[in-house]
Each structure stands twice: as structure tokens, then as C-alpha cells.
Amino acid sequence: MKIANNTVVTEFILLGLTQSQDIQLLVFVLILIFYLIILPGNFLIIFTIRSDPGLTAPLYFFLGNLAFLDASYSFIVAPRMLVDFFSEKKVISYRGCITQLFFLHFLGGGEGLLLVVMAFDRYIAICRPLHCSTVMNPRACYAMMLALWLGGFVHSIIQVVLILRLPFCGPNQLDNFFCDVRQVIKLACTDMFVVELLMVFNSGLMTLLCFLGLLASYAVILCHVRRAASEGKNKAMSMCTTRVIIILLMFGPAIFIYMCPFRALPADKMVSLFHTVIFPLMNPMIYTLRNQEVKTSMKRLLSRHVVCQVDFIIRN
């Protein structure tokens, strides 16, 4: 297969989520409401963890980073999609498409690795509590964060390099609401079998390995907790069950998308919508709602803010 960058396509036309105006309006309203409610919640999580000196454990450090990653991820697709609902011609430049692909895989890959790190942290805290302070010390936590950012970058740059070497000289319509890497490579003027196999190896295999590793980690934790007779048993069981559900919701669509790149399926757009827009906003909130310490700190922070506002109004 000879691949050389003879690209003459300068832009891609996005066909969008649906052609029905009524459905577009409904989806626009729902996503906008969802976006305006949940996104500030993610920033509240970050601010709460940063401002409360009592939330210094590795769990909260990683939770704050998860909220930051997901908040950043939600800016890649959702804002443009909301604007495109009112555009007759939904166009994205070639460079804009490559940029969107890079950040989707950079932040998405980093988040998958972060969830693995968070599972390892919970394993140490629950199954090896005496080693927690030595294994999960601040230096180790920062090193893990650096490693997962680097891992996300390497994963993403491989995707981008593969696409930059492809020639695009014909059709430029993408039947989606964002630059879906599977559809972009299908527009290339060359045989794509080898590139699709490389994509499965890079994205699909990475997603599958993270998924299996997470399931195995929480299975070990659940087995350990079930044998234990501590008073925190129910809390640990609840935490593990919640995180397994999150893993299934996050990695299920990703495996569906990247392990089956050779054919388009009717559910592709809805799966992509959930994977790129809905779940990134929900993820940190779900983690936080199961954590009593963060919820208590949030309430204390909001109460203090309200008191300050009332005091300011009274004085003026």
C-alpha cells in the first residue's frame, strides 16, 4: 500500500446527528440544559478539592484531575455541535478536523489511563492499606499523572500521523456531527485495510486492555472486601459497584466504536453522542455523588459563599 500526502480536500462537510429539524431542536435543548448544569458542577469539584486542605488524599487528587480532563473533553465536540444545529452547511476545515481528532484521542486516552490509576489507588487503599502512604505518595501520584498525559499524547499522535499521511482527493462528507476517525480514513484515496488494522491496534486494543484491567482490579477488590469483616465493607462494595457501572458505560461505547471500524452501524451516531458529549460531563459527578467527604466540603463551600454574598448585600 503506497501512502503519500496528496491532499486536495481543504474542508469536510458534517452531515450532523440527524436531518430532522424537530429532532435537532429537541437534542439542542436537552444538550444545552445538560451542558449548563453539569459543566459548572465539574468546575465546582475542581475548586472544592483545590480549596479544601482536608481533601489531600490521592483519591481526591485523581478525582480533581478527572473532572479537569472531562471538562476539557466536553469542549471539543459539544460547543461546535450546538452551533452547527443552526447552520445550513456544517463545515470543518482539514486542519480543524485534525486538531479535533488529536484532542479527542489525547484527552480520551489520558482519561482511560487515569481510570486505571484510580483503580490501582483503590486497590492499594483497600487491599494493602499499610502500604498506601509509601506507594501512593505525592511524588508517585505526580509521576503517574505525567505518565498518563504522556500515554494519551503518544496514543493521539499515532492517530494523527496515520491520517496526515493519507491522500484526500475526492468525497469530503462525514456522516456524523464531529470528525470521526473511522469515517475520515474511509474518505482517503487509497486502500485503507492496513490503516484500519493499525487503528484497531492503537485505539481498540488500548481501550480493551484498559477495560479488562479495570474490571480485573475491581473484581479483586470486591473479592477482598467480601472476605473482610470491617465496618467499611458496605461503603467499599458500593464504591466498587458504582465504578464498575461507570466503566461499562464509558468503555462499552468506545469498544463498540474502535473495535468495529470496518463497517458503519445504525447506532453509530447515538453511541458517539453518548461517548463524546453526555458521559464526559456525567463521569466526575457520578464519582463525586458517591463520596461523602467531597459532598460535605461542597456544601460547606457553597454555604460560605452564600453567607459572604448576604453579608455583602447587607453592607451595601
mmCIF file of C-alpha atoms in Angstrom:
data_model
loop_
_atom_site.group_PDB
_atom_site.id
_atom_site.type_symbol
_atom_site.label_atom_id
_atom_site.label_comp_id
_atom_site.label_asym_id
_atom_site.label_seq_id
_atom_site.Cartn_x
_atom_site.Cartn_y
_atom_site.Cartn_z
ATOM 1 C CA MET A 1 0.000 0.000 0.000
ATOM 2 C CA LYS A 2 1.538 3.290 -1.092
ATOM 3 C CA ILE A 3 0.598 6.218 1.105
ATOM 4 C CA ALA A 4 1.626 9.779 0.286
ATOM 5 C CA ASN A 5 0.025 13.014 1.376
ATOM 6 C CA ASN A 6 -1.532 14.344 -1.843
ATOM 7 C CA THR A 7 -4.424 16.000 -0.046
ATOM 8 C CA VAL A 8 -6.534 18.401 -2.097
ATOM 9 C CA VAL A 9 -9.512 18.383 0.285
ATOM 10 C CA THR A 10 -9.371 21.546 2.413
ATOM 11 C CA GLU A 11 -12.570 21.020 4.384
ATOM 12 C CA PHE A 12 -15.039 18.359 5.440
ATOM 13 C CA ILE A 13 -18.826 18.665 5.425
ATOM 14 C CA LEU A 14 -20.523 17.263 8.527
ATOM 15 C CA LEU A 15 -23.970 15.814 7.838
ATOM 16 C CA GLY A 16 -24.843 16.127 11.519
ATOM 17 C CA LEU A 17 -26.686 13.985 14.033
ATOM 18 C CA THR A 18 -29.988 13.958 12.138
ATOM 19 C CA GLN A 19 -31.696 15.707 9.226
ATOM 20 C CA SER A 20 -34.957 16.206 11.127
ATOM 21 C CA GLN A 21 -35.357 19.821 12.317
ATOM 22 C CA ASP A 22 -37.677 18.794 15.169
ATOM 23 C CA ILE A 23 -35.247 16.185 16.496
ATOM 24 C CA GLN A 24 -32.344 18.626 16.116
ATOM 25 C CA LEU A 25 -34.188 21.244 18.177
ATOM 26 C CA LEU A 26 -35.036 18.691 20.868
ATOM 27 C CA VAL A 27 -31.446 17.415 21.072
ATOM 28 C CA PHE A 28 -30.134 21.001 21.112
ATOM 29 C CA VAL A 29 -32.323 21.975 24.083
ATOM 30 C CA LEU A 30 -31.553 18.804 26.035
ATOM 31 C CA ILE A 31 -27.784 19.001 25.499
ATOM 32 C CA LEU A 32 -27.668 22.744 26.244
ATOM 33 C CA ILE A 33 -29.541 22.282 29.535
ATOM 34 C CA PHE A 34 -27.392 19.285 30.402
ATOM 35 C CA TYR A 35 -24.234 21.222 29.482
ATOM 36 C CA LEU A 36 -25.130 24.318 31.522
ATOM 37 C CA ILE A 37 -25.980 22.273 34.627
ATOM 38 C CA ILE A 38 -23.286 19.593 34.682
ATOM 39 C CA LEU A 39 -20.263 21.527 33.379
ATOM 40 C CA PRO A 40 -20.291 24.056 36.268
ATOM 41 C CA GLY A 41 -20.575 21.049 38.587
ATOM 42 C CA ASN A 42 -17.280 19.711 37.248
ATOM 43 C CA PHE A 43 -15.577 23.051 37.873
ATOM 44 C CA LEU A 44 -17.099 23.084 41.372
ATOM 45 C CA ILE A 45 -15.491 19.692 42.029
ATOM 46 C CA ILE A 46 -12.086 21.040 40.951
ATOM 47 C CA PHE A 47 -12.426 24.206 43.045
ATOM 48 C CA THR A 48 -13.658 22.269 46.100
ATOM 49 C CA ILE A 49 -10.747 19.822 46.035
ATOM 50 C CA ARG A 50 -8.216 22.596 45.434
ATOM 51 C CA SER A 51 -9.550 24.830 48.210
ATOM 52 C CA ASP A 52 -10.207 22.265 50.973
ATOM 53 C CA PRO A 53 -6.991 21.318 52.847
ATOM 54 C CA GLY A 54 -8.743 18.213 54.145
ATOM 55 C CA LEU A 55 -9.032 16.707 50.652
ATOM 56 C CA THR A 56 -5.371 15.892 50.077
ATOM 57 C CA ALA A 57 -5.537 12.085 49.744
ATOM 58 C CA PRO A 58 -4.583 10.572 46.338
ATOM 59 C CA LEU A 59 -8.255 9.748 45.723
ATOM 60 C CA TYR A 60 -9.172 13.457 45.666
ATOM 61 C CA PHE A 61 -6.095 14.417 43.659
ATOM 62 C CA PHE A 62 -7.106 11.981 40.921
ATOM 63 C CA LEU A 63 -10.786 12.942 41.163
ATOM 64 C CA GLY A 64 -9.892 16.598 40.581
ATOM 65 C CA ASN A 65 -7.819 15.627 37.550
ATOM 66 C CA LEU A 66 -10.686 13.501 36.246
ATOM 67 C CA ALA A 67 -13.041 16.481 36.493
ATOM 68 C CA PHE A 68 -10.498 18.656 34.666
ATOM 69 C CA LEU A 69 -9.994 16.078 31.893
ATOM 70 C CA ASP A 70 -13.715 15.579 31.362
ATOM 71 C CA ALA A 71 -14.465 19.318 31.439
ATOM 72 C CA SER A 72 -11.749 19.838 28.810
ATOM 73 C CA TYR A 73 -13.019 16.884 26.768
ATOM 74 C CA SER A 74 -16.537 18.314 26.736
ATOM 75 C CA PHE A 75 -15.288 21.471 24.955
ATOM 76 C CA ILE A 76 -14.004 19.527 21.934
ATOM 77 C CA VAL A 77 -17.284 18.412 20.343
ATOM 78 C CA ALA A 78 -20.334 19.780 22.185
ATOM 79 C CA PRO A 79 -19.997 23.574 21.581
ATOM 80 C CA ARG A 80 -19.450 23.154 17.853
ATOM 81 C CA MET A 81 -22.300 20.663 17.608
ATOM 82 C CA LEU A 82 -24.673 23.114 19.323
ATOM 83 C CA VAL A 83 -23.674 25.865 16.868
ATOM 84 C CA ASP A 84 -23.985 23.534 13.875
ATOM 85 C CA PHE A 85 -27.617 22.787 14.735
ATOM 86 C CA PHE A 86 -28.427 26.260 13.328
ATOM 87 C CA SER A 87 -26.056 26.116 10.354
ATOM 88 C CA GLU A 88 -27.302 25.100 6.939
ATOM 89 C CA LYS A 89 -23.842 23.968 5.886
ATOM 90 C CA LYS A 90 -21.844 22.308 8.634
ATOM 91 C CA VAL A 91 -18.210 22.660 7.569
ATOM 92 C CA ILE A 92 -14.954 21.991 9.384
ATOM 93 C CA SER A 93 -11.555 22.716 7.867
ATOM 94 C CA TYR A 94 -8.998 19.981 7.263
ATOM 95 C CA ARG A 95 -6.745 21.425 9.973
ATOM 96 C CA GLY A 96 -9.702 21.874 12.316
ATOM 97 C CA CYS A 97 -10.647 18.233 11.797
ATOM 98 C CA ILE A 98 -7.103 17.036 12.552
ATOM 99 C CA THR A 99 -6.995 19.252 15.652
ATOM 100 C CA GLN A 100 -10.324 17.876 16.875
ATOM 101 C CA LEU A 101 -9.134 14.309 16.337
ATOM 102 C CA PHE A 102 -5.896 14.994 18.216
ATOM 103 C CA PHE A 103 -7.571 16.388 21.332
ATOM 104 C CA LEU A 104 -10.326 13.749 21.316
ATOM 105 C CA HIS A 105 -7.750 10.960 21.477
ATOM 106 C CA PHE A 106 -5.274 12.870 23.651
ATOM 107 C CA LEU A 107 -7.792 13.596 26.414
ATOM 108 C CA GLY A 108 -9.768 10.366 25.885
ATOM 109 C CA GLY A 109 -6.648 8.210 26.077
ATOM 110 C CA GLY A 110 -5.444 10.111 29.141
ATOM 111 C CA GLU A 111 -8.790 9.616 30.853
ATOM 112 C CA GLY A 112 -8.793 5.874 30.217
ATOM 113 C CA LEU A 113 -5.330 5.596 31.770
ATOM 114 C CA LEU A 114 -6.413 7.838 34.673
ATOM 115 C CA LEU A 115 -9.274 5.462 35.491
ATOM 116 C CA VAL A 116 -6.722 2.621 35.592
ATOM 117 C CA VAL A 117 -4.580 4.652 38.001
ATOM 118 C CA MET A 118 -7.637 5.385 40.167
ATOM 119 C CA ALA A 119 -8.431 1.655 40.271
ATOM 120 C CA PHE A 120 -4.843 0.950 41.370
ATOM 121 C CA ASP A 121 -5.175 3.614 44.081
ATOM 122 C CA ARG A 122 -8.361 1.976 45.408
ATOM 123 C CA TYR A 123 -6.661 -1.452 45.330
ATOM 124 C CA ILE A 124 -3.770 -0.154 47.453
ATOM 125 C CA ALA A 125 -6.090 1.717 49.844
ATOM 126 C CA ILE A 126 -8.439 -1.241 50.411
ATOM 127 C CA CYS A 127 -6.295 -4.349 49.926
ATOM 128 C CA ARG A 128 -2.889 -3.008 51.068
ATOM 129 C CA PRO A 129 -3.729 -0.152 53.467
ATOM 130 C CA LEU A 130 -0.401 -0.379 55.347
ATOM 131 C CA HIS A 131 1.486 0.357 52.106
ATOM 132 C CA CYS A 132 -0.778 3.208 50.996
ATOM 133 C CA SER A 133 1.330 6.102 52.324
ATOM 134 C CA THR A 134 4.530 4.740 50.780
ATOM 135 C CA VAL A 135 3.201 3.526 47.419
ATOM 136 C CA MET A 136 0.779 6.406 46.752
ATOM 137 C CA ASN A 137 2.979 9.245 47.997
ATOM 138 C CA PRO A 138 2.719 12.698 46.326
ATOM 139 C CA ARG A 139 5.759 12.103 44.105
ATOM 140 C CA ALA A 140 4.331 8.810 42.853
ATOM 141 C CA CYS A 141 0.939 10.458 42.178
ATOM 142 C CA TYR A 142 2.523 13.232 40.103
ATOM 143 C CA ALA A 143 4.644 10.680 38.233
ATOM 144 C CA MET A 144 1.510 8.662 37.395
ATOM 145 C CA MET A 145 -0.242 11.806 36.156
ATOM 146 C CA LEU A 146 2.743 12.675 33.962
ATOM 147 C CA ALA A 147 2.811 9.119 32.604
ATOM 148 C CA LEU A 148 -0.880 9.087 31.690
ATOM 149 C CA TRP A 149 -0.652 12.501 29.986
ATOM 150 C CA LEU A 150 2.330 11.199 28.021
ATOM 151 C CA GLY A 151 0.435 7.986 27.221
ATOM 152 C CA GLY A 152 -2.542 9.953 25.932
ATOM 153 C CA PHE A 153 -0.234 12.115 23.796
ATOM 154 C CA VAL A 154 1.559 9.115 22.238
ATOM 155 C CA HIS A 155 -1.759 7.379 21.552
ATOM 156 C CA SER A 156 -3.162 10.512 19.894
ATOM 157 C CA ILE A 157 -0.101 11.450 17.871
ATOM 158 C CA ILE A 158 -0.057 7.970 16.311
ATOM 159 C CA GLN A 159 -3.633 8.518 15.076
ATOM 160 C CA VAL A 160 -2.790 11.969 13.717
ATOM 161 C CA VAL A 161 0.385 10.824 11.932
ATOM 162 C CA LEU A 162 -1.551 7.991 10.260
ATOM 163 C CA ILE A 163 -4.187 10.434 8.980
ATOM 164 C CA LEU A 164 -1.726 13.165 7.915
ATOM 165 C CA ARG A 165 -0.034 10.694 5.565
ATOM 166 C CA LEU A 166 -3.290 9.845 3.809
ATOM 167 C CA PRO A 167 -4.293 11.466 0.495
ATOM 168 C CA PHE A 168 -7.786 13.032 0.403
ATOM 169 C CA CYS A 169 -8.726 13.841 -3.170
ATOM 170 C CA GLY A 170 -12.421 13.013 -3.558
ATOM 171 C CA PRO A 171 -15.551 12.979 -1.350
ATOM 172 C CA ASN A 172 -15.452 15.153 1.754
ATOM 173 C CA GLN A 173 -18.755 14.371 3.511
ATOM 174 C CA LEU A 174 -18.700 12.865 7.002
ATOM 175 C CA ASP A 175 -21.975 11.310 8.116
ATOM 176 C CA ASN A 176 -21.585 12.454 11.706
ATOM 177 C CA PHE A 177 -21.572 15.570 13.912
ATOM 178 C CA PHE A 178 -17.792 15.555 14.511
ATOM 179 C CA CYS A 179 -14.604 14.299 12.866
ATOM 180 C CA ASP A 180 -14.978 10.594 13.499
ATOM 181 C CA VAL A 181 -11.639 8.952 12.729
ATOM 182 C CA ARG A 182 -13.322 5.881 11.242
ATOM 183 C CA GLN A 183 -15.194 7.951 8.667
ATOM 184 C CA VAL A 184 -12.283 10.291 7.953
ATOM 185 C CA ILE A 185 -9.950 7.487 6.916
ATOM 186 C CA LYS A 186 -12.645 5.973 4.690
ATOM 187 C CA LEU A 187 -12.528 9.164 2.561
ATOM 188 C CA ALA A 188 -8.854 8.657 1.722
ATOM 189 C CA CYS A 189 -7.955 7.842 -1.889
ATOM 190 C CA THR A 190 -6.120 4.631 -1.127
ATOM 191 C CA ASP A 191 -6.626 1.127 0.218
ATOM 192 C CA MET A 192 -7.354 1.530 3.919
ATOM 193 C CA PHE A 193 -7.225 -2.082 5.148
ATOM 194 C CA VAL A 194 -3.790 -1.771 6.794
ATOM 195 C CA VAL A 195 -4.600 1.644 8.304
ATOM 196 C CA GLU A 196 -7.840 0.282 9.780
ATOM 197 C CA LEU A 197 -5.922 -2.613 11.310
ATOM 198 C CA LEU A 198 -3.448 -0.131 12.821
ATOM 199 C CA MET A 199 -6.364 1.873 14.210
ATOM 200 C CA VAL A 200 -7.811 -1.253 15.828
ATOM 201 C CA PHE A 201 -4.406 -1.992 17.340
ATOM 202 C CA ASN A 202 -3.879 1.569 18.596
ATOM 203 C CA SER A 203 -7.352 2.604 19.781
ATOM 204 C CA GLY A 204 -9.294 -0.627 20.011
ATOM 205 C CA LEU A 205 -6.651 -2.696 21.767
ATOM 206 C CA MET A 206 -5.761 0.110 24.187
ATOM 207 C CA THR A 207 -9.440 0.567 25.069
ATOM 208 C CA LEU A 208 -9.970 -3.165 25.506
ATOM 209 C CA LEU A 209 -6.876 -3.614 27.697
ATOM 210 C CA CYS A 210 -7.873 -0.676 29.943
ATOM 211 C CA PHE A 211 -11.390 -2.093 30.182
ATOM 212 C CA LEU A 212 -10.235 -5.599 31.125
ATOM 213 C CA GLY A 213 -7.627 -4.231 33.543
ATOM 214 C CA LEU A 214 -10.231 -2.112 35.321
ATOM 215 C CA LEU A 215 -12.696 -4.981 35.586
ATOM 216 C CA ALA A 216 -9.969 -7.265 36.945
ATOM 217 C CA SER A 217 -8.866 -4.630 39.504
ATOM 218 C CA TYR A 218 -12.338 -4.074 40.892
ATOM 219 C CA ALA A 219 -13.054 -7.817 40.852
ATOM 220 C CA VAL A 220 -10.002 -8.345 43.091
ATOM 221 C CA ILE A 221 -11.152 -5.502 45.373
ATOM 222 C CA LEU A 222 -14.684 -6.930 45.584
ATOM 223 C CA CYS A 223 -13.361 -10.387 46.487
ATOM 224 C CA HIS A 224 -11.135 -8.874 49.167
ATOM 225 C CA VAL A 225 -13.972 -6.769 50.591
ATOM 226 C CA ARG A 226 -16.415 -9.687 50.690
ATOM 227 C CA ARG A 227 -13.975 -11.689 52.813
ATOM 228 C CA ALA A 228 -13.340 -8.759 55.146
ATOM 229 C CA ALA A 229 -15.409 -8.109 58.245
ATOM 230 C CA SER A 230 -14.783 -4.378 58.622
ATOM 231 C CA GLU A 231 -17.390 -1.698 59.232
ATOM 232 C CA GLY A 232 -16.463 -0.016 55.922
ATOM 233 C CA LYS A 233 -17.416 -3.117 53.936
ATOM 234 C CA ASN A 234 -20.716 -1.750 52.600
ATOM 235 C CA LYS A 235 -19.098 1.545 51.588
ATOM 236 C CA ALA A 236 -16.340 -0.241 49.683
ATOM 237 C CA MET A 237 -18.844 -2.576 47.993
ATOM 238 C CA SER A 238 -20.954 0.408 46.944
ATOM 239 C CA MET A 239 -17.897 2.227 45.593
ATOM 240 C CA CYS A 240 -16.768 -0.774 43.540
ATOM 241 C CA THR A 241 -20.248 -1.406 42.140
ATOM 242 C CA THR A 242 -20.593 2.244 41.078
ATOM 243 C CA ARG A 243 -17.213 2.282 39.382
ATOM 244 C CA VAL A 244 -17.882 -0.966 37.523
ATOM 245 C CA ILE A 245 -21.088 0.589 36.153
ATOM 246 C CA ILE A 246 -19.130 3.694 35.075
ATOM 247 C CA ILE A 247 -16.506 1.507 33.386
ATOM 248 C CA LEU A 248 -19.187 -0.355 31.447
ATOM 249 C CA LEU A 249 -20.858 2.907 30.387
ATOM 250 C CA MET A 250 -17.592 4.536 29.323
ATOM 251 C CA PHE A 251 -15.695 1.696 27.710
ATOM 252 C CA GLY A 252 -18.694 -0.100 26.179
ATOM 253 C CA PRO A 253 -19.288 2.623 23.542
ATOM 254 C CA ALA A 254 -15.532 3.073 22.993
ATOM 255 C CA ILE A 255 -15.054 -0.643 22.298
ATOM 256 C CA PHE A 256 -18.120 -0.574 20.039
ATOM 257 C CA ILE A 257 -16.621 2.336 18.057
ATOM 258 C CA TYR A 258 -12.966 1.299 17.760
ATOM 259 C CA MET A 259 -13.123 -2.482 17.653
ATOM 260 C CA CYS A 260 -15.515 -2.467 14.674
ATOM 261 C CA PRO A 261 -14.050 0.094 12.238
ATOM 262 C CA PHE A 262 -14.739 -1.816 9.026
ATOM 263 C CA ARG A 263 -18.472 -1.202 8.779
ATOM 264 C CA ALA A 264 -20.945 1.533 9.661
ATOM 265 C CA LEU A 265 -23.776 0.579 12.017
ATOM 266 C CA PRO A 266 -27.142 2.353 12.551
ATOM 267 C CA ALA A 267 -26.356 3.015 16.215
ATOM 268 C CA ASP A 268 -23.001 4.707 15.497
ATOM 269 C CA LYS A 269 -24.220 8.302 15.921
ATOM 270 C CA MET A 270 -26.078 7.732 19.170
ATOM 271 C CA VAL A 271 -23.149 5.783 20.610
ATOM 272 C CA SER A 272 -20.792 8.591 19.547
ATOM 273 C CA LEU A 273 -23.100 11.225 21.100
ATOM 274 C CA PHE A 274 -23.101 9.398 24.409
ATOM 275 C CA HIS A 275 -19.347 8.767 24.290
ATOM 276 C CA THR A 276 -18.195 12.266 23.268
ATOM 277 C CA VAL A 277 -20.806 14.577 24.830
ATOM 278 C CA ILE A 278 -23.002 13.019 27.532
ATOM 279 C CA PHE A 279 -20.713 10.760 29.503
ATOM 280 C CA PRO A 280 -17.678 13.089 29.842
ATOM 281 C CA LEU A 281 -19.919 15.592 31.637
ATOM 282 C CA MET A 282 -21.513 12.960 33.893
ATOM 283 C CA ASN A 283 -18.412 10.986 34.838
ATOM 284 C CA PRO A 284 -16.894 13.157 37.621
ATOM 285 C CA MET A 285 -20.343 13.943 39.010
ATOM 286 C CA ILE A 286 -21.113 10.220 39.369
ATOM 287 C CA TYR A 287 -17.804 9.651 41.170
ATOM 288 C CA THR A 288 -18.442 12.613 43.477
ATOM 289 C CA LEU A 289 -22.018 11.709 44.373
ATOM 290 C CA ARG A 290 -20.673 8.509 45.941
ATOM 291 C CA ASN A 291 -18.098 10.395 48.034
ATOM 292 C CA GLN A 292 -19.446 11.841 51.279
ATOM 293 C CA GLU A 293 -16.299 13.870 52.054
ATOM 294 C CA VAL A 294 -16.429 15.799 48.769
ATOM 295 C CA LYS A 295 -20.193 16.380 49.062
ATOM 296 C CA THR A 296 -19.764 17.723 52.611
ATOM 297 C CA SER A 297 -16.939 20.004 51.508
ATOM 298 C CA MET A 298 -19.047 21.269 48.574
ATOM 299 C CA LYS A 299 -21.967 22.111 50.873
ATOM 300 C CA ARG A 300 -19.619 23.916 53.261
ATOM 301 C CA LEU A 301 -18.062 25.865 50.393
ATOM 302 C CA LEU A 302 -21.440 26.864 48.916
ATOM 303 C CA SER A 303 -22.769 27.840 52.363
ATOM 304 C CA ARG A 304 -19.734 30.037 52.970
ATOM 305 C CA HIS A 305 -20.231 31.669 49.564
ATOM 306 C CA VAL A 306 -23.908 32.364 50.272
ATOM 307 C CA VAL A 307 -23.054 33.881 53.663
ATOM 308 C CA CYS A 308 -20.446 36.143 52.040
ATOM 309 C CA GLN A 309 -22.955 37.264 49.405
ATOM 310 C CA VAL A 310 -25.623 38.035 52.008
ATOM 311 C CA ASP A 311 -23.099 39.919 54.117
ATOM 312 C CA PHE A 312 -22.021 41.947 51.082
ATOM 313 C CA ILE A 313 -25.637 42.828 50.233
ATOM 314 C CA ILE A 314 -26.375 43.895 53.834
ATOM 315 C CA ARG A 315 -23.306 46.139 53.991
ATOM 316 C CA ASN A 316 -24.185 47.812 50.702
#
